[in-house]
Tab-separated table of C-alpha atoms and ligand atoms in Angstrom:
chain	number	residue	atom	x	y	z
E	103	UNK	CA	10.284	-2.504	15.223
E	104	UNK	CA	13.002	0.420	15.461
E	105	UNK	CA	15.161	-0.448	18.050
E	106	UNK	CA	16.495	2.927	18.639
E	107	UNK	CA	16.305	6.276	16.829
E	108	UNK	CA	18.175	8.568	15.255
E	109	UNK	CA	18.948	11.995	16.954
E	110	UNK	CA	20.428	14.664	14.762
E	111	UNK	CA	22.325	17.534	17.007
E	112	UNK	CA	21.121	21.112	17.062
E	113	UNK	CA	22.453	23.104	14.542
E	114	UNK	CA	24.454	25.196	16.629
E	115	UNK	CA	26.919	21.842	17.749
E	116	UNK	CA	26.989	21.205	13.945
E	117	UNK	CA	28.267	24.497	13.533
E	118	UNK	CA	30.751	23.749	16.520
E	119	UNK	CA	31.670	20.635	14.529
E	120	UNK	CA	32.354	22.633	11.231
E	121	UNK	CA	34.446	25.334	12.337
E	122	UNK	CA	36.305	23.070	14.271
E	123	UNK	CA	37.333	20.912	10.747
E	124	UNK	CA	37.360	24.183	8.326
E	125	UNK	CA	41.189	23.451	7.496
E	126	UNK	CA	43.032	23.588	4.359
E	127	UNK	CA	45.513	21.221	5.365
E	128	UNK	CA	42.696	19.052	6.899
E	129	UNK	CA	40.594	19.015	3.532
E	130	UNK	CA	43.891	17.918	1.859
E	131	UNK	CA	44.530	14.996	4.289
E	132	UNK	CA	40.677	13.679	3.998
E	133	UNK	CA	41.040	13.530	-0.059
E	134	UNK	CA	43.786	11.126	0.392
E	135	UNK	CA	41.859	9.465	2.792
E	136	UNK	CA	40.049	5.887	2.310
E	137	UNK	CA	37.438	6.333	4.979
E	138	UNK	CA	36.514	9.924	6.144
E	139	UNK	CA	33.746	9.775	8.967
E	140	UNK	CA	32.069	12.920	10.223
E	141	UNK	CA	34.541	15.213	11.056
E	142	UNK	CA	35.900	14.514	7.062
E	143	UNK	CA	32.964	15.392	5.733
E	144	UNK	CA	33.015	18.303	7.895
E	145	UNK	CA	35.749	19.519	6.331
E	146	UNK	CA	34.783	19.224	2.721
E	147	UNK	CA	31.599	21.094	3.340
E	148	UNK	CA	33.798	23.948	5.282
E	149	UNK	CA	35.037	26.991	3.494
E	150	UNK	CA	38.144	25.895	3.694
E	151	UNK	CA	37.336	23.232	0.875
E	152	UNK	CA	35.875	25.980	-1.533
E	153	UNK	CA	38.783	27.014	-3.473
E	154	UNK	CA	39.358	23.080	-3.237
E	155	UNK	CA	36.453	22.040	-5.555
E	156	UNK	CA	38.251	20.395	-8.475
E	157	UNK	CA	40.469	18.423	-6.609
E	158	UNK	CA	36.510	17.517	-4.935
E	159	UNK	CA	35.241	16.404	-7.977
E	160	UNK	CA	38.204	14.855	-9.456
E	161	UNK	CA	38.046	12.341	-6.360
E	162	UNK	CA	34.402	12.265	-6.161
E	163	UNK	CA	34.373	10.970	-9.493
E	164	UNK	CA	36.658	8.021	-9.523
E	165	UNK	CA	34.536	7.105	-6.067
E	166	UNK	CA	31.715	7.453	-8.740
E	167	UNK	CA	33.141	5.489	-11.638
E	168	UNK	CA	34.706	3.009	-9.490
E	169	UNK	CA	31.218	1.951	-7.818
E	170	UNK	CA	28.288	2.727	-10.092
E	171	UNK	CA	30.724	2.081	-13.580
E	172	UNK	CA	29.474	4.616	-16.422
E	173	UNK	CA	25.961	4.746	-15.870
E	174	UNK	CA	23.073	7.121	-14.570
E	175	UNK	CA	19.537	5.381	-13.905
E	176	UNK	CA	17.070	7.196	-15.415
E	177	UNK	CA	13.402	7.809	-14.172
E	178	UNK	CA	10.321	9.987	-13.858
E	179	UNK	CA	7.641	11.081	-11.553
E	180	UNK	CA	4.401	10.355	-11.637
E	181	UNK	CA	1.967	12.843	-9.580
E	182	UNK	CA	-1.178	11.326	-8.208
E	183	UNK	CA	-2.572	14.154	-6.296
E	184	UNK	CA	-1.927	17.896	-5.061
E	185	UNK	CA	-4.682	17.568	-2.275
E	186	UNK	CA	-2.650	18.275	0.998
E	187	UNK	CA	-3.411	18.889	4.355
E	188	UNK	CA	-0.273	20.546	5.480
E	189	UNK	CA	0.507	24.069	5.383
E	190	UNK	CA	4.101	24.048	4.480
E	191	UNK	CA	5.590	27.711	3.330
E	192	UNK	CA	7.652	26.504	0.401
E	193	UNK	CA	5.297	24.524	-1.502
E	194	UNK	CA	2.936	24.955	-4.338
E	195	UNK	CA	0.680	22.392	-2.994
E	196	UNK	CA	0.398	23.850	0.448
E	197	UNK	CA	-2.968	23.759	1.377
E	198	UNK	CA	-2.818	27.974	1.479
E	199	UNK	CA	-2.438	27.947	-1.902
E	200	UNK	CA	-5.609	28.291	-4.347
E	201	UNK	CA	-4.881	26.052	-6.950
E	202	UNK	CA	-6.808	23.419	-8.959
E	203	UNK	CA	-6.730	20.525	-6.718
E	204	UNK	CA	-7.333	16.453	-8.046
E	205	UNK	CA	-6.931	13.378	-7.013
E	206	UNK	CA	-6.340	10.932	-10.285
E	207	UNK	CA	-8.577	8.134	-10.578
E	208	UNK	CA	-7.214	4.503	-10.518
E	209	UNK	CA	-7.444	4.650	-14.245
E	210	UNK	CA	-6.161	8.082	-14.896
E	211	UNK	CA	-3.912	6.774	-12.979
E	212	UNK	CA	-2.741	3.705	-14.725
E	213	UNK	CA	-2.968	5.877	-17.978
E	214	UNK	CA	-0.374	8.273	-17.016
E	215	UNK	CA	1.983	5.398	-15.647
E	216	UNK	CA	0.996	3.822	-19.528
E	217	UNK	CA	1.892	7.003	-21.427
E	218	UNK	CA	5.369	6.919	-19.380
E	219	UNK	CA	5.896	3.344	-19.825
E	220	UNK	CA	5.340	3.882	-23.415
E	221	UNK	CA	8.061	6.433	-23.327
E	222	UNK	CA	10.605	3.887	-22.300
E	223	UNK	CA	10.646	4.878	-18.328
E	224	UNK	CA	10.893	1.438	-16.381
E	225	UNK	CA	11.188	3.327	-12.899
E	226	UNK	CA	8.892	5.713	-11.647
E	227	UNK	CA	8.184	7.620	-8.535
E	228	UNK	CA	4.384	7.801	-7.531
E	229	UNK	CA	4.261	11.655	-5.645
E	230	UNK	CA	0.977	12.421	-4.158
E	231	UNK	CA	0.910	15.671	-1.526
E	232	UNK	CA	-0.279	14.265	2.226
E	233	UNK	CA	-3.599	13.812	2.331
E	234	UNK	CA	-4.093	10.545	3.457
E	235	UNK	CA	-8.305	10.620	3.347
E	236	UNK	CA	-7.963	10.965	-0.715
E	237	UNK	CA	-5.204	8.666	-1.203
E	238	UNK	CA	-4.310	6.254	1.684
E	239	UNK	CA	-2.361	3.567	1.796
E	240	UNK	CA	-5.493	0.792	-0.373
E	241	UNK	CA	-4.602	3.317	-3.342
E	242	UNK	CA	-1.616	3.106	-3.497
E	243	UNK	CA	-1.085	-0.426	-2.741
E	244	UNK	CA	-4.145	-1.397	-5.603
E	245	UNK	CA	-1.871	1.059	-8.455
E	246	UNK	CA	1.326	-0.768	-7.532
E	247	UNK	CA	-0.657	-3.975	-8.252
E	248	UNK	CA	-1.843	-2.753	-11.538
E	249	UNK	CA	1.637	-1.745	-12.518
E	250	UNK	CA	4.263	-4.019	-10.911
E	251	UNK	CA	4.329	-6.114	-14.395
E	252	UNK	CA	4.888	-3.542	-16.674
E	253	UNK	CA	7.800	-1.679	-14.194
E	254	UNK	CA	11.052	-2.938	-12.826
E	255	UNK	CA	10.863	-0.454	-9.935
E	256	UNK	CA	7.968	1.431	-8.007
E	257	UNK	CA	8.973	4.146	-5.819
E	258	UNK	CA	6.713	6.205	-3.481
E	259	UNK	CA	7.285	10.105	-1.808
E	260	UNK	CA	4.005	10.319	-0.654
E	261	UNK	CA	3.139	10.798	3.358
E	262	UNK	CA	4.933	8.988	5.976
E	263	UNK	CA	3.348	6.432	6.698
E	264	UNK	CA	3.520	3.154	9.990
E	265	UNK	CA	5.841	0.256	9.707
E	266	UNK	CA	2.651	-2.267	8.751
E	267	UNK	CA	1.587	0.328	5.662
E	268	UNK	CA	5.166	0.469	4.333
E	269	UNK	CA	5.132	-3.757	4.681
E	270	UNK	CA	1.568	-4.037	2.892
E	271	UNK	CA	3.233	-1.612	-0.161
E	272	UNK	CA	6.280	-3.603	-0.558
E	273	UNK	CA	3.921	-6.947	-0.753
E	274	UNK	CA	1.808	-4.780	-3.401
E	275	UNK	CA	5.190	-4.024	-5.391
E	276	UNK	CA	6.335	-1.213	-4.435
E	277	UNK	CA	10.346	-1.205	-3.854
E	278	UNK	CA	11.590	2.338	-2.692
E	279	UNK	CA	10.372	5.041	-0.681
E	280	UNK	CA	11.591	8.689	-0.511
E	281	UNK	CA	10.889	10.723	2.684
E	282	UNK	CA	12.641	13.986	3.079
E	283	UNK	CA	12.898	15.946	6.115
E	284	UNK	CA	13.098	19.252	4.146
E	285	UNK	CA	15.071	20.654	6.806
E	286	UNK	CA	17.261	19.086	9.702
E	287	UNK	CA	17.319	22.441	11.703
E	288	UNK	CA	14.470	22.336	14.071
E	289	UNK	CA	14.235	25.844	14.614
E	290	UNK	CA	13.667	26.427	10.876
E	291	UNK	CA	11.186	23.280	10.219
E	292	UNK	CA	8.398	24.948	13.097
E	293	UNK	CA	9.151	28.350	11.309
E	294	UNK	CA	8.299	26.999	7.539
E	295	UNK	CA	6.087	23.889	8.759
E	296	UNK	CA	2.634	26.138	9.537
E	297	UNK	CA	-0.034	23.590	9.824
E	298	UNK	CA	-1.052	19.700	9.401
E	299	UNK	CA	0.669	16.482	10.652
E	300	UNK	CA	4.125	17.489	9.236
E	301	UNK	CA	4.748	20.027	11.725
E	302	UNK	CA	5.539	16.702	14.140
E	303	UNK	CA	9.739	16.849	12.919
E	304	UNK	CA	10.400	13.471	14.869
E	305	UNK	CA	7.622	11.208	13.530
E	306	UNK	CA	8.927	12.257	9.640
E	307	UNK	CA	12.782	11.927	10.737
E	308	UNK	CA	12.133	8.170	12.191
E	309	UNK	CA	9.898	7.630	8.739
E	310	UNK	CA	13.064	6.131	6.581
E	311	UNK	CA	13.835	3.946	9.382
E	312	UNK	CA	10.321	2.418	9.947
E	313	UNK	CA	10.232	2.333	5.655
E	314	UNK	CA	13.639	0.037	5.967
E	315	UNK	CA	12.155	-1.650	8.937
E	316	UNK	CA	9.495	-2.730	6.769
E	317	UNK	CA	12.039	-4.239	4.101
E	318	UNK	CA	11.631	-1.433	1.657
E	319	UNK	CA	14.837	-2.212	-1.040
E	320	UNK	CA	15.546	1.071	-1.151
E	321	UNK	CA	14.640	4.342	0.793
E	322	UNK	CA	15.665	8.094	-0.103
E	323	UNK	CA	16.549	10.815	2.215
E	324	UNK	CA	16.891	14.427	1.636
E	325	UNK	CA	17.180	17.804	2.010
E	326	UNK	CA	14.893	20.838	0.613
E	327	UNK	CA	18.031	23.149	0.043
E	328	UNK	CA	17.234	27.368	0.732
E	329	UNK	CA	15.721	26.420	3.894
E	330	UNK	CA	19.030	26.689	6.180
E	331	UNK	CA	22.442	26.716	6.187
E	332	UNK	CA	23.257	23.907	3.401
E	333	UNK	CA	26.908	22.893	4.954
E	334	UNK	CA	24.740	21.756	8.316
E	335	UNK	CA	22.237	20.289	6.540
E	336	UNK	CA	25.088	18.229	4.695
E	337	UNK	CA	26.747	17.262	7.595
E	338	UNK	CA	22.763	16.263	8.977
E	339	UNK	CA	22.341	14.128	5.671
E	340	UNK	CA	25.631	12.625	6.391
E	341	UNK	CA	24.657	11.887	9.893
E	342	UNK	CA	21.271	10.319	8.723
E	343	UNK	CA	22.819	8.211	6.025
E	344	UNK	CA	25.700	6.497	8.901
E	345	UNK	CA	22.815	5.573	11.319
E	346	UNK	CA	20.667	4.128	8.658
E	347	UNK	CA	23.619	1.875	7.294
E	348	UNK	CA	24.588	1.025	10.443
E	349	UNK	CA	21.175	0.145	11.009
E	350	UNK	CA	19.311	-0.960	8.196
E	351	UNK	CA	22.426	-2.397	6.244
E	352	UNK	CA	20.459	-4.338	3.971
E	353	UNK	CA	18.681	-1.348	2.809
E	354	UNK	CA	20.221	0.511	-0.485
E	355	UNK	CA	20.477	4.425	-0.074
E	356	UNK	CA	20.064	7.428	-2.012
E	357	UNK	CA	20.049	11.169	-1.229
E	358	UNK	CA	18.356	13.598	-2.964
E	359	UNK	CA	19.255	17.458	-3.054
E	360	UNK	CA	16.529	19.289	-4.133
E	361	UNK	CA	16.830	23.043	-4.182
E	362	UNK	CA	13.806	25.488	-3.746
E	363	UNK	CA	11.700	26.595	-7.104
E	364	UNK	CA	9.632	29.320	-7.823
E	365	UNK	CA	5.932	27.764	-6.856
E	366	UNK	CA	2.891	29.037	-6.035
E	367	UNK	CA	2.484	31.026	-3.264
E	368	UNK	CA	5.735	33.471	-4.060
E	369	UNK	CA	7.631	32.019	-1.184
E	370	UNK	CA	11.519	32.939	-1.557
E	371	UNK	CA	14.465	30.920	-0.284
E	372	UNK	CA	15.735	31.885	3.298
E	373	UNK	CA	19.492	31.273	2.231
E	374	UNK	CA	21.056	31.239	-1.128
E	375	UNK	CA	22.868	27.838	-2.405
E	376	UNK	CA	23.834	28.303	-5.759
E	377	UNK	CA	25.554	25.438	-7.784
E	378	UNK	CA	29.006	25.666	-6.738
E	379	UNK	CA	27.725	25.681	-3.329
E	380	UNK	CA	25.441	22.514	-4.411
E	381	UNK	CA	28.205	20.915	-6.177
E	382	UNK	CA	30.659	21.048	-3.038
E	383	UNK	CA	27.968	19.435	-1.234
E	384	UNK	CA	26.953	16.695	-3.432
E	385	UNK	CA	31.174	16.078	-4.190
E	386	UNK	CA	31.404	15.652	-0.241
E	387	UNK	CA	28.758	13.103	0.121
E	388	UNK	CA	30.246	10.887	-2.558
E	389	UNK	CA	32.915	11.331	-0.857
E	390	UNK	CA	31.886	10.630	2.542
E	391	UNK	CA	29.393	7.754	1.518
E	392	UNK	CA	31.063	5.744	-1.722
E	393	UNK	CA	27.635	3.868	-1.977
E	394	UNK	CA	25.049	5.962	-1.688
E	395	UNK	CA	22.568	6.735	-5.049
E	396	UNK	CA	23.046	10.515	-5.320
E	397	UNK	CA	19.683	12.174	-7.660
E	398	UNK	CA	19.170	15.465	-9.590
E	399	UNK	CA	16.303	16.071	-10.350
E	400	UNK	CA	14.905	18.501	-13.276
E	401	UNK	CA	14.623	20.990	-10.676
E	402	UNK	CA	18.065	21.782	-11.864
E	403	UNK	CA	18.476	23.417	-15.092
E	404	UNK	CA	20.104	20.813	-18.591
E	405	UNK	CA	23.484	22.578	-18.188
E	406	UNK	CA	24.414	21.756	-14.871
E	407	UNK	CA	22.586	18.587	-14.875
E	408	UNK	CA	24.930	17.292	-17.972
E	409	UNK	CA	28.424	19.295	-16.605
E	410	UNK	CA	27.743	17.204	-13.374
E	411	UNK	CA	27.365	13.336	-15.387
E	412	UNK	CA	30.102	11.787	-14.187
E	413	UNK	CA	31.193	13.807	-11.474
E	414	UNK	CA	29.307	12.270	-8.228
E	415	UNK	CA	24.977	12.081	-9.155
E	416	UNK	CA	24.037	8.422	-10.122
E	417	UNK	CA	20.359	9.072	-11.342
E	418	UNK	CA	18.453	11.364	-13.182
E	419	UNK	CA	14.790	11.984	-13.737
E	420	UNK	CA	13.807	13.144	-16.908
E	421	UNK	CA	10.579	14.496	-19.269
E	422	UNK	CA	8.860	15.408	-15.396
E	423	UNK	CA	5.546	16.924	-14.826
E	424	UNK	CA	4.420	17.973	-11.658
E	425	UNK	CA	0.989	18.372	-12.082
E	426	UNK	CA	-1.497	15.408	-11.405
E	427	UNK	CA	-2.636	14.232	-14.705
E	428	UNK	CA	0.075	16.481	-16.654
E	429	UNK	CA	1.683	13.772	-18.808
E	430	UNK	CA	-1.976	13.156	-21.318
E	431	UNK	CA	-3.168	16.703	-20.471
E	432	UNK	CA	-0.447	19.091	-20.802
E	433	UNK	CA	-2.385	22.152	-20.453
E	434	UNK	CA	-2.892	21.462	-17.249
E	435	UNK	CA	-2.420	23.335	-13.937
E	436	UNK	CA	-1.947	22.496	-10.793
E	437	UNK	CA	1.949	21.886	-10.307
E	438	UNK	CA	4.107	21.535	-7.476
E	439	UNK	CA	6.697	23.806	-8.627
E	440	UNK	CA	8.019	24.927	-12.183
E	441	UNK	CA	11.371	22.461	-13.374
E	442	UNK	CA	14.660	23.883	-14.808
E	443	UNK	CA	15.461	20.879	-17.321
E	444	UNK	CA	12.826	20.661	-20.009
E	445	UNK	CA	14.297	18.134	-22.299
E	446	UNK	CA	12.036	15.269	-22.628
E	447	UNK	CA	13.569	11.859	-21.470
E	448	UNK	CA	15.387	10.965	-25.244
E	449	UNK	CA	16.904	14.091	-25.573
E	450	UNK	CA	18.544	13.675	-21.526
E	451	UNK	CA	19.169	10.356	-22.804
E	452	UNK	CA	20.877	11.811	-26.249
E	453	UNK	CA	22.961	14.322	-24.253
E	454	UNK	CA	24.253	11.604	-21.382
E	455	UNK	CA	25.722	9.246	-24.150
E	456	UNK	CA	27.206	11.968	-25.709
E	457	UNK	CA	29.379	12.258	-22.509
E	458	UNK	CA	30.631	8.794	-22.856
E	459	UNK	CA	28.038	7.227	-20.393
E	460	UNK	CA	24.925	4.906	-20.336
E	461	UNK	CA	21.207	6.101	-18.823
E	462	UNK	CA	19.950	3.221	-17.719
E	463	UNK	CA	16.441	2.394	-17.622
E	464	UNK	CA	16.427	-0.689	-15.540
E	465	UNK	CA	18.446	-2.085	-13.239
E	466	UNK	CA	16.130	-4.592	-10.819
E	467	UNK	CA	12.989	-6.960	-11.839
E	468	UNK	CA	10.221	-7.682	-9.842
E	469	UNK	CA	10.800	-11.221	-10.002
E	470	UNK	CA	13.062	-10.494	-7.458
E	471	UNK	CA	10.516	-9.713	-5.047
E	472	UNK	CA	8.091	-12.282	-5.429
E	473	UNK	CA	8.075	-15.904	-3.367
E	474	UNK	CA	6.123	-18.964	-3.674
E	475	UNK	CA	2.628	-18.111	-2.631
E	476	UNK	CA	2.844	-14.699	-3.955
E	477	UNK	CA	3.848	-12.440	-0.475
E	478	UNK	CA	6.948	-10.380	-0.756
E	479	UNK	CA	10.182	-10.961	0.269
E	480	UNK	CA	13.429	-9.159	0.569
E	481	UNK	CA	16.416	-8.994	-1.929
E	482	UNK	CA	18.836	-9.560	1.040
E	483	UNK	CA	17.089	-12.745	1.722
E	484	UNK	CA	16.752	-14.373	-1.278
Z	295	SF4	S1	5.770	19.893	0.834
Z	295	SF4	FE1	4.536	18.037	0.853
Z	295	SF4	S2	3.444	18.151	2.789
Z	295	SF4	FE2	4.159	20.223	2.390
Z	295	SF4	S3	2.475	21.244	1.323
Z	295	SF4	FE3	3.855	20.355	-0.244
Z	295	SF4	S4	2.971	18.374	-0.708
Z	295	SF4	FE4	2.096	19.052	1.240
């Protein structure tokens, strides 16, 4: 069980917090720092670190090459289903939206996971919108059976889901799961949240904990950027990530930063964050957090996604389709947004070596989470 749970501070005493670092001479003090807590990564998401943004990424990329070595892991999606329940503003699969809706079958599914193996992906990300009467918990935990041999890493962003559930999925194979909260700023979350069993903001902000409870290796936290003001939601993310390593130290970490695309449904960002304003952020939470797994996903277009290898992102996914069944029916429609990088996974591949650096395409084996007698056990207790 959760012993406690994490709080995150109105925006407005985030604000409070920023102003109160925005300081050239304090953003030059924190990049010669070791350790920066909050108020450091206050800074470097302040204005006052703008005109500061090489000197960012120069640090934020010996953090980088220091921990993770020359290397970006390298994995794709797989979509399961676009049937959702919620009625969330930003989303192509909100359940507003008239769209062709299906639920792959176990052996569609295990066909689309095949055609991706076969492309040399050995992690993958099962994404399924939240409708947990079409695909529950015995779905997902009878796919991760069917493909634990032939993957060294199952990760799920599906919906949140009770301590026992996330338990029962790791035993099935599954090793990561990705929960966002979209937004930190409560205000905004009830304004873009319209309907369905998202619109609770506390039950999906204690999800990564009761996912780590439940001896998940890994779990992801994010933020759905053109929602609210990005330098709060960075300090939020940073907030999110100390509590869970203080609490759930066992438990490997990645943040993902996600910025709205054109979907269905002609919903248009709130705020703009463009990618200066995205790198600055992702630069400060290297900084902040040296061991954190920092994604980009192909929501971002090929040219910022290979100026930024190197510079603070440790994974990449690559070839995506969003729509269920996409990968051996590409005419298909049904997507949860449209992607910026459209190189398939050889040609991100191609242009990542050409920058000096290895995409990796494994990095853990199942082995590792299988005990005598066949249940699961941690990688921190073997
Ligand atoms: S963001 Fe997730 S929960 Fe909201 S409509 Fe899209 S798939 Fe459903």
């Amino acid at each position: 069980m959760t012993q406690e749970e994490f709080n995150i501070p109105d925006f407005a005493e985030l604000q409070r917090l920023l102003t109160a670092s925005c300081d050239k001479a304090e953003v030059h003090r924190v990049l010669q720092s070791d350790r920066i807590g909050i108020s450091g990564l206050a800074a470097l998401l302040s204005p006052a670190a703008e005109n500061l943004l090489s000197q960012l990424a120069a640090r934020s990329a010996r953090i980088t090459a220091k921990r993770f070595g020359r290397t970006i892991q390298i994995y794709a999606p797989l979509y399961l289903s676009n049937f959702c329940t919620n009625r969330c503003a930003y989303c192509g699969f909100s359940a507003d939206n008239k769209i062709d809706r299906r639920v792959l079958t176990m052996d569609e599914a295990e066909q689309e996971a095949m055609i991706l193996h076969g492309r040399g992906f050995k992690h993958i990300l099962l994404v399924s919108g939240e409708a947990p009467a079409r695909l529950g918990v015995d779905y997902l935990a009878e796919l991760a059976m069917r493909l634990r041999n032939r993957f060294a890493a199952i990760a799920i962003e599906v919906q949140p889901l009770e301590e026992d559930d996330y338990a029962r999925l790791f035993a099935a194979g599954i090793t990561s799961v990705a929960v966002y909260q979209e937004t930190y700023d409560r205000r905004i979350y009830a304004q873009v949240h319209h309907a369905g069993k998202k619109c609770d903001f506390d039950y999906r902000l204690a999800t990564p904990a009761r996912a780590a409870a439940a001896g998940m290796r890994e779990v992801g936290i994010g933020a759905l950027l053109g929602l609210a003001d990005w330098r709060l939601e960075g300090l939020a993310l940073g907030m999110h990530l100390a509590w869970l390593r203080k609490h759930y130290w066992r438990t490997a970490l990645t943040v993902s930063f996600p910025r709205l695309r054109p979907a269905e449904g002609d919903f248009q960002p709130l705020v703009k964050v463009n990618e200066r304003m995205l790198s600055q952020l992702i630069f400060a939470l290297r900084i902040f957090d040296p061991d954190a797994g920092l994604l980009l996903s192909t929501r971002e277009e090929a040219r910022f996604r290979d100026g930024m290898v190197g510079l603070g992102p440790t994974r990449y996914s690559a070839g995506s389709c969003t729509a269920p069944g996409g990968y051996a029916h590409p005419e298909l429609t049904g997507e949860q947004f449209s992607i910026g990088d459209h190189r398939s996974m050889q040609e991100v591949c191609a242009d990542i070596c050409q920058k000096g650096y290895d995409p990796v395409r494994k990095d853990w084996d199942a082995t590792f989470q299988i005990k005598d007698g066949g249940g699961a056990m941690s990688a921190a207790s073997l």
